[in-house]
Amino acid sequence: MLERYGHGGDIMTAVSLYGGEASDYLDFSSNIYPYGPPISVTKALLEHVQVVTQYPDPRARKLTARIANRHQIDCDQIIVGNGGAELIDLCIQVVKPQRVGVIHPSFSEYVVCAQKRGIPVSAVVAKVEDHFQPQMEELARLIQKVDMLFLTIPNNPTGVMLPQADVEQVADWCAESETVLILDEAFLHFVDGEEEMRWRWQQHSHVICLRSLTKFYALPGLRLGYGLMSAEWVHRFRKMQISWSVNSLAQVAGQAALLDREFDDKVHKWIQCERAWLGRHLASIPGITLFAGKANYHLLRLHHQKWSAQRLQYNLGKERILIRDCSTYTGLDENYVRVAVKKREENVVLVEKIRELLDGY
């Protein structure tokens, strides 16, 4: 299986399974902006490469100030981390919940981080017949059982966005039951008409928002994310965070990326166009149901009796095309795959190869 370590984007495993060189592959298994980071970021990294000879700023103060300016909040409401994975782990480490709540299908790190500490997990499953929108009545009951709830906006891998009014209702329920609400917004930057929603951490001290700088700005190798929360939570997080968590080059890249608003506009125009194009053409292939994502990926369900997610992944892998087998997600079966939105010429190749494979059997 390509997801040997639980996630997409594992090119080295792909090479070991299918052969060739890393540069041979079109990677639709990881949801990264395909044209690379802003030129301003590349330039900043080259100009500041000498920072590797110094220890990083342990508080990432310049980057924190840049984030504060972007969100129009105080620096003491921000913590910078080594990607979303570190921040998710810190949430559980700091809060020390007795029971964690999740909504399946969702990012596996929530459960992994809880279970490695022996913390039980309760869940609701968003069903395909509900278009993967969780039932609010089930969420209300779940919140009563847990003291920490992870909610992903938009969801990964389904791409579903819980309506804003429902998010606010969930936050209110969590406040009433003293449940800490973790809003994982790793892909929110890709969403059309992204809202800042500052009410989450200003009006609700029990709400923690997690953001990523690696997907939108194409910097996954640098590992960079941040959390938005009350100053009290930030103080507690910093006491538990390892020293020099965020390396110097990641801090330089984040500062440059957040200044480049022209890049933001370019990516938003690209995703609106290319997401629709890829979704339309994938949906036209017989034997596929498309669940159109709100971010930069789509979930597909295979209805061809001879094709499972694993088989499609394997056959595309031999063609040096990687997709995400979603049978590893709780709540999805062996018929689901996820594909990222990439460059038009790459999307054309994906559509043609899937159509060719499914038409051939």
Short mmCIF file of C-alpha atoms in Angstrom, two decimals:
data_model
loop_
_atom_site.label_atom_id
_atom_site.label_comp_id
_atom_site.label_asym_id
_atom_site.label_seq_id
_atom_site.Cartn_x
_atom_site.Cartn_y
_atom_site.Cartn_z
CA MET A 1 0.00 0.00 0.00
CA LEU A 2 1.23 3.47 -0.89
CA GLU A 3 -0.01 4.92 2.44
CA ARG A 4 2.57 2.89 4.34
CA TYR A 5 3.02 5.69 6.86
CA GLY A 6 -0.58 6.81 6.98
CA HIS A 7 -0.52 9.79 4.61
CA GLY A 8 -0.23 10.76 0.97
CA GLY A 9 2.75 12.39 -0.71
CA ASP A 10 5.16 9.53 0.02
CA ILE A 11 7.23 9.56 -3.16
CA MET A 12 9.96 7.31 -1.78
CA THR A 13 7.46 4.54 -1.06
CA ALA A 14 6.04 5.00 -4.55
CA VAL A 15 9.50 4.53 -6.06
CA SER A 16 9.99 1.35 -4.03
CA LEU A 17 6.62 -0.01 -5.19
CA TYR A 18 6.49 1.07 -8.82
CA GLY A 19 10.09 1.88 -9.77
CA GLY A 20 11.54 4.83 -11.62
CA GLU A 21 12.77 8.09 -10.12
CA ALA A 22 10.99 10.52 -7.82
CA SER A 23 10.92 13.11 -10.59
CA ASP A 24 8.91 10.73 -12.80
CA TYR A 25 5.75 10.98 -10.73
CA LEU A 26 2.64 13.12 -10.89
CA ASP A 27 1.53 13.27 -7.25
CA PHE A 28 -2.22 13.67 -6.83
CA SER A 29 -2.05 12.03 -3.38
CA SER A 30 -0.97 15.20 -1.53
CA ASN A 31 -2.95 18.43 -1.64
CA ILE A 32 -0.29 21.04 -2.39
CA TYR A 33 -0.47 24.04 -4.73
CA PRO A 34 1.23 22.58 -7.83
CA TYR A 35 3.14 25.60 -9.17
CA GLY A 36 5.46 25.87 -6.20
CA PRO A 37 5.97 28.60 -3.61
CA PRO A 38 5.82 32.32 -4.36
CA ILE A 39 8.89 33.70 -6.12
CA SER A 40 9.21 36.08 -3.17
CA VAL A 41 9.62 33.08 -0.86
CA THR A 42 12.26 31.42 -3.03
CA LYS A 43 14.15 34.72 -3.21
CA ALA A 44 13.95 35.22 0.55
CA LEU A 45 15.25 31.70 1.21
CA LEU A 46 18.23 32.24 -1.09
CA GLU A 47 19.00 35.63 0.45
CA HIS A 48 18.81 34.30 4.01
CA VAL A 49 20.35 30.85 3.64
CA GLN A 50 23.07 31.88 6.11
CA VAL A 51 20.50 31.70 8.93
CA VAL A 52 21.13 27.94 9.06
CA THR A 53 24.35 28.76 10.92
CA GLN A 54 22.35 30.31 13.78
CA TYR A 55 19.77 28.96 16.19
CA PRO A 56 16.19 29.83 15.18
CA ASP A 57 14.27 32.44 17.12
CA PRO A 58 12.53 30.18 19.70
CA ARG A 59 9.44 32.41 19.63
CA ALA A 60 9.40 33.07 15.86
CA ARG A 61 8.74 36.70 16.74
CA LYS A 62 8.98 38.25 13.26
CA LEU A 63 6.74 35.57 11.77
CA THR A 64 4.30 35.88 14.68
CA ALA A 65 4.08 39.62 14.07
CA ARG A 66 3.37 38.99 10.39
CA ILE A 67 0.58 36.53 11.26
CA ALA A 68 -0.87 38.98 13.79
CA ASN A 69 -0.97 41.67 11.11
CA ARG A 70 -2.71 39.30 8.68
CA HIS A 71 -5.44 38.40 11.16
CA GLN A 72 -5.54 41.74 12.97
CA ILE A 73 -5.03 40.18 16.39
CA ASP A 74 -2.42 40.42 19.15
CA CYS A 75 0.85 38.49 18.95
CA ASP A 76 0.09 36.82 22.26
CA GLN A 77 -2.86 35.04 20.61
CA ILE A 78 -0.58 33.16 18.19
CA ILE A 79 1.69 30.16 18.45
CA VAL A 80 3.84 29.02 15.52
CA GLY A 81 4.54 25.33 15.09
CA ASN A 82 6.35 22.70 13.08
CA GLY A 83 3.38 22.03 10.82
CA GLY A 84 -0.15 21.06 11.73
CA ALA A 85 0.91 17.67 13.06
CA GLU A 86 2.94 19.22 15.90
CA LEU A 87 0.12 21.59 16.81
CA ILE A 88 -2.46 18.78 16.87
CA ASP A 89 -0.20 16.79 19.16
CA LEU A 90 0.35 19.85 21.36
CA CYS A 91 -3.42 20.36 21.68
CA ILE A 92 -3.80 16.95 23.26
CA GLN A 93 -0.61 17.30 25.30
CA VAL A 94 -1.67 20.66 26.75
CA VAL A 95 -5.40 20.13 27.24
CA LYS A 96 -5.01 16.57 28.58
CA PRO A 97 -8.55 15.52 27.64
CA GLN A 98 -10.19 12.50 29.20
CA ARG A 99 -11.92 11.66 25.92
CA VAL A 100 -11.44 13.06 22.40
CA GLY A 101 -14.23 13.48 19.86
CA VAL A 102 -13.82 13.26 16.09
CA ILE A 103 -16.06 13.23 13.03
CA HIS A 104 -15.23 10.43 10.61
CA PRO A 105 -13.97 10.37 7.94
CA SER A 106 -11.24 12.84 8.90
CA PHE A 107 -7.50 13.40 9.25
CA SER A 108 -5.99 10.41 11.05
CA GLU A 109 -3.62 12.39 13.29
CA TYR A 110 -6.41 13.29 15.72
CA VAL A 111 -6.97 9.66 16.64
CA VAL A 112 -3.27 8.74 16.45
CA CYS A 113 -2.24 11.51 18.86
CA ALA A 114 -4.96 10.55 21.33
CA GLN A 115 -4.41 6.82 21.21
CA LYS A 116 -0.64 6.98 21.67
CA ARG A 117 -1.38 8.57 25.04
CA GLY A 118 -4.04 6.01 25.90
CA ILE A 119 -6.87 8.55 25.57
CA PRO A 120 -10.15 7.01 24.34
CA VAL A 121 -11.83 8.43 21.23
CA SER A 122 -15.56 8.77 20.53
CA ALA A 123 -16.83 9.56 17.06
CA VAL A 124 -19.77 10.21 14.81
CA VAL A 125 -19.65 9.10 11.20
CA ALA A 126 -20.80 11.47 8.46
CA LYS A 127 -22.61 9.30 5.93
CA VAL A 128 -22.54 9.41 2.17
CA GLU A 129 -26.34 9.68 2.02
CA ASP A 130 -26.00 12.95 3.94
CA HIS A 131 -23.29 14.12 1.52
CA PHE A 132 -20.82 13.63 4.39
CA GLN A 133 -22.39 16.40 6.45
CA PRO A 134 -22.53 15.29 10.10
CA GLN A 135 -25.95 15.27 11.75
CA MET A 136 -26.18 18.12 14.25
CA GLU A 137 -28.15 15.98 16.72
CA GLU A 138 -25.34 13.42 16.73
CA LEU A 139 -22.76 16.17 17.20
CA ALA A 140 -24.68 17.54 20.17
CA ARG A 141 -24.66 14.12 21.83
CA LEU A 142 -20.97 13.61 21.04
CA ILE A 143 -20.03 16.93 22.64
CA GLN A 144 -21.69 15.81 25.87
CA LYS A 145 -19.38 12.76 25.98
CA VAL A 146 -16.01 14.40 25.26
CA ASP A 147 -13.87 17.23 26.60
CA MET A 148 -12.08 17.89 23.30
CA LEU A 149 -13.59 17.90 19.81
CA PHE A 150 -11.74 18.13 16.49
CA LEU A 151 -13.66 19.76 13.65
CA THR A 152 -11.98 20.12 10.24
CA ILE A 153 -12.96 23.06 8.00
CA PRO A 154 -13.05 22.09 5.17
CA ASN A 155 -12.97 18.40 5.92
CA ASN A 156 -10.20 16.18 4.64
CA PRO A 157 -10.76 13.92 2.66
CA THR A 158 -14.37 14.79 1.77
CA GLY A 159 -13.89 18.51 1.12
CA VAL A 160 -17.15 19.26 2.94
CA MET A 161 -17.66 22.61 4.70
CA LEU A 162 -19.90 22.69 7.73
CA PRO A 163 -22.15 25.78 7.35
CA GLN A 164 -20.99 28.75 9.39
CA ALA A 165 -24.18 28.79 11.47
CA ASP A 166 -23.58 25.15 12.40
CA VAL A 167 -19.97 25.87 13.39
CA GLU A 168 -21.19 28.62 15.69
CA GLN A 169 -23.78 26.25 17.17
CA VAL A 170 -21.10 23.63 17.80
CA ALA A 171 -18.94 26.27 19.50
CA ASP A 172 -21.84 27.25 21.75
CA TRP A 173 -22.53 23.61 22.66
CA CYS A 174 -18.85 23.12 23.46
CA ALA A 175 -18.87 26.18 25.71
CA GLU A 176 -21.88 24.86 27.61
CA SER A 177 -20.26 21.44 28.17
CA GLU A 178 -16.74 22.85 28.78
CA THR A 179 -15.42 21.00 25.74
CA VAL A 180 -12.36 22.43 24.01
CA LEU A 181 -13.08 22.86 20.30
CA ILE A 182 -10.15 22.47 17.88
CA LEU A 183 -10.92 23.91 14.45
CA ASP A 184 -8.44 22.49 11.96
CA GLU A 185 -8.41 25.00 9.10
CA ALA A 186 -5.41 23.61 7.22
CA PHE A 187 -7.15 23.99 3.85
CA LEU A 188 -9.37 26.99 4.56
CA HIS A 189 -7.10 29.31 2.58
CA PHE A 190 -8.18 27.52 -0.62
CA VAL A 191 -11.89 28.06 0.00
CA ASP A 192 -13.78 30.60 -2.07
CA GLY A 193 -14.66 33.67 -0.02
CA GLU A 194 -12.59 32.62 2.98
CA GLU A 195 -13.78 34.32 6.15
CA GLU A 196 -11.53 35.28 9.01
CA MET A 197 -14.18 34.50 11.66
CA ARG A 198 -12.29 36.18 14.51
CA TRP A 199 -15.23 35.49 16.85
CA ARG A 200 -13.87 32.00 17.38
CA TRP A 201 -10.99 32.92 19.62
CA GLN A 202 -12.14 36.36 20.80
CA GLN A 203 -15.60 35.38 22.03
CA HIS A 204 -14.92 31.72 22.84
CA SER A 205 -11.82 31.11 24.93
CA HIS A 206 -12.35 27.35 24.58
CA VAL A 207 -11.87 27.48 20.76
CA ILE A 208 -8.45 26.87 19.18
CA CYS A 209 -7.92 27.39 15.43
CA LEU A 210 -5.09 25.66 13.58
CA ARG A 211 -3.79 26.96 10.26
CA SER A 212 -1.21 25.69 7.76
CA LEU A 213 1.25 27.64 5.62
CA THR A 214 2.58 24.61 3.76
CA LYS A 215 -0.28 23.63 1.45
CA PHE A 216 -1.39 26.95 0.01
CA TYR A 217 2.18 28.24 -0.28
CA ALA A 218 3.61 24.87 -1.43
CA LEU A 219 6.09 24.48 1.44
CA PRO A 220 5.39 21.00 2.87
CA GLY A 221 9.06 20.19 3.23
CA LEU A 222 9.60 23.11 5.61
CA ARG A 223 6.77 22.15 8.03
CA LEU A 224 5.06 25.33 9.12
CA GLY A 225 1.73 26.10 10.76
CA TYR A 226 0.25 28.25 13.49
CA GLY A 227 -2.51 28.30 16.06
CA LEU A 228 -4.91 31.12 16.91
CA MET A 229 -6.21 31.04 20.48
CA SER A 230 -6.48 32.98 23.72
CA ALA A 231 -3.31 34.33 25.32
CA GLU A 232 -3.81 31.91 28.21
CA TRP A 233 -3.75 28.93 25.84
CA VAL A 234 -0.67 30.30 24.07
CA HIS A 235 1.14 30.52 27.40
CA ARG A 236 0.30 26.90 28.18
CA PHE A 237 1.27 25.71 24.69
CA ARG A 238 4.66 27.40 24.85
CA LYS A 239 5.46 25.70 28.14
CA MET A 240 5.00 22.30 26.47
CA GLN A 241 6.47 23.02 23.01
CA ILE A 242 9.97 21.70 22.36
CA SER A 243 12.76 24.26 21.98
CA TRP A 244 13.49 25.60 18.46
CA SER A 245 10.45 23.80 17.07
CA VAL A 246 10.33 25.95 13.91
CA ASN A 247 13.57 26.14 11.94
CA SER A 248 15.04 29.40 10.68
CA LEU A 249 14.33 28.85 6.98
CA ALA A 250 10.70 28.01 7.70
CA GLN A 251 10.38 31.28 9.60
CA VAL A 252 11.93 33.22 6.71
CA ALA A 253 9.61 31.52 4.21
CA GLY A 254 6.52 32.21 6.30
CA GLN A 255 7.33 35.89 6.65
CA ALA A 256 7.78 36.30 2.89
CA ALA A 257 4.68 34.26 2.01
CA LEU A 258 2.34 36.27 4.20
CA LEU A 259 3.46 39.52 2.56
CA ASP A 260 2.72 38.29 -0.96
CA ARG A 261 -0.97 39.15 -1.42
CA GLU A 262 -0.63 39.00 -5.21
CA PHE A 263 0.22 35.31 -4.85
CA ASP A 264 -2.92 34.80 -2.77
CA ASP A 265 -5.06 36.36 -5.50
CA LYS A 266 -3.39 34.23 -8.16
CA VAL A 267 -3.99 30.98 -6.28
CA HIS A 268 -7.63 31.83 -5.59
CA LYS A 269 -8.28 32.51 -9.29
CA TRP A 270 -6.48 29.30 -10.26
CA ILE A 271 -8.32 27.05 -7.79
CA GLN A 272 -11.76 28.35 -8.73
CA CYS A 273 -11.11 27.54 -12.38
CA GLU A 274 -9.12 24.32 -12.12
CA ARG A 275 -11.15 22.73 -9.33
CA ALA A 276 -14.29 23.10 -11.43
CA TRP A 277 -12.59 21.80 -14.58
CA LEU A 278 -11.20 18.70 -12.92
CA GLY A 279 -14.43 17.96 -11.09
CA ARG A 280 -16.50 18.28 -14.25
CA HIS A 281 -14.29 15.92 -16.26
CA LEU A 282 -13.91 13.33 -13.52
CA ALA A 283 -17.67 13.29 -12.98
CA SER A 284 -18.16 12.55 -16.69
CA ILE A 285 -16.33 9.21 -16.41
CA PRO A 286 -18.78 6.28 -16.19
CA GLY A 287 -18.41 4.38 -12.92
CA ILE A 288 -17.39 7.41 -10.83
CA THR A 289 -19.36 9.56 -8.40
CA LEU A 290 -17.69 12.87 -7.62
CA PHE A 291 -17.97 14.60 -4.26
CA ALA A 292 -16.83 18.07 -5.25
CA GLY A 293 -14.45 19.49 -2.68
CA LYS A 294 -14.41 23.07 -1.42
CA ALA A 295 -10.60 23.15 -1.20
CA ASN A 296 -7.98 21.79 -3.62
CA TYR A 297 -9.01 18.12 -3.81
CA HIS A 298 -11.95 15.91 -4.77
CA LEU A 299 -13.25 12.68 -3.27
CA LEU A 300 -14.28 10.00 -5.78
CA ARG A 301 -16.38 6.87 -5.33
CA LEU A 302 -15.85 3.98 -7.73
CA HIS A 303 -18.88 1.98 -8.84
CA HIS A 304 -17.11 -0.35 -11.25
CA GLN A 305 -17.31 -3.90 -9.90
CA LYS A 306 -13.78 -4.75 -11.07
CA TRP A 307 -12.16 -1.62 -9.65
CA SER A 308 -11.36 -0.87 -6.03
CA ALA A 309 -9.41 2.09 -4.72
CA GLN A 310 -6.38 -0.11 -4.16
CA ARG A 311 -6.47 -1.53 -7.66
CA LEU A 312 -6.91 1.88 -9.28
CA GLN A 313 -4.07 3.27 -7.17
CA TYR A 314 -1.79 0.39 -8.16
CA ASN A 315 -2.51 0.67 -11.89
CA LEU A 316 -2.10 4.43 -11.90
CA GLY A 317 1.08 4.01 -9.87
CA LYS A 318 2.55 1.88 -12.62
CA GLU A 319 1.84 4.84 -14.92
CA ARG A 320 3.74 7.07 -12.43
CA ILE A 321 0.52 8.74 -11.21
CA LEU A 322 -0.20 8.77 -7.47
CA ILE A 323 -3.66 9.04 -5.90
CA ARG A 324 -4.85 8.62 -2.30
CA ASP A 325 -6.52 5.33 -1.39
CA CYS A 326 -9.20 6.46 1.08
CA SER A 327 -10.11 3.01 2.37
CA THR A 328 -7.74 3.83 5.27
CA TYR A 329 -10.19 6.49 6.52
CA THR A 330 -12.78 5.34 9.05
CA GLY A 331 -16.19 5.79 7.45
CA LEU A 332 -15.02 5.16 3.89
CA ASP A 333 -14.71 1.77 2.21
CA GLU A 334 -12.52 0.25 -0.50
CA ASN A 335 -14.30 2.23 -3.23
CA TYR A 336 -13.08 5.74 -2.34
CA VAL A 337 -10.08 7.68 -3.61
CA ARG A 338 -9.00 11.30 -3.27
CA VAL A 339 -7.23 13.34 -5.94
CA ALA A 340 -5.62 16.75 -5.64
CA VAL A 341 -6.18 19.57 -8.10
CA LYS A 342 -3.00 20.14 -10.08
CA LYS A 343 -1.86 21.90 -13.27
CA ARG A 344 -4.21 21.67 -16.24
CA GLU A 345 -1.85 19.49 -18.29
CA GLU A 346 -1.44 17.15 -15.33
CA ASN A 347 -5.17 17.04 -14.66
CA VAL A 348 -5.72 16.10 -18.30
CA VAL A 349 -3.34 13.16 -17.90
CA LEU A 350 -5.14 11.98 -14.76
CA VAL A 351 -8.59 12.15 -16.36
CA GLU A 352 -7.44 10.36 -19.50
CA LYS A 353 -5.67 7.58 -17.59
CA ILE A 354 -8.61 6.92 -15.27
CA ARG A 355 -11.02 6.91 -18.20
CA GLU A 356 -8.74 4.57 -20.14
CA LEU A 357 -8.44 2.14 -17.22
CA LEU A 358 -12.14 2.06 -16.37
CA ASP A 359 -13.20 1.81 -20.02
CA GLY A 360 -10.81 -1.10 -20.55
CA TYR A 361 -12.66 -3.45 -18.18
#
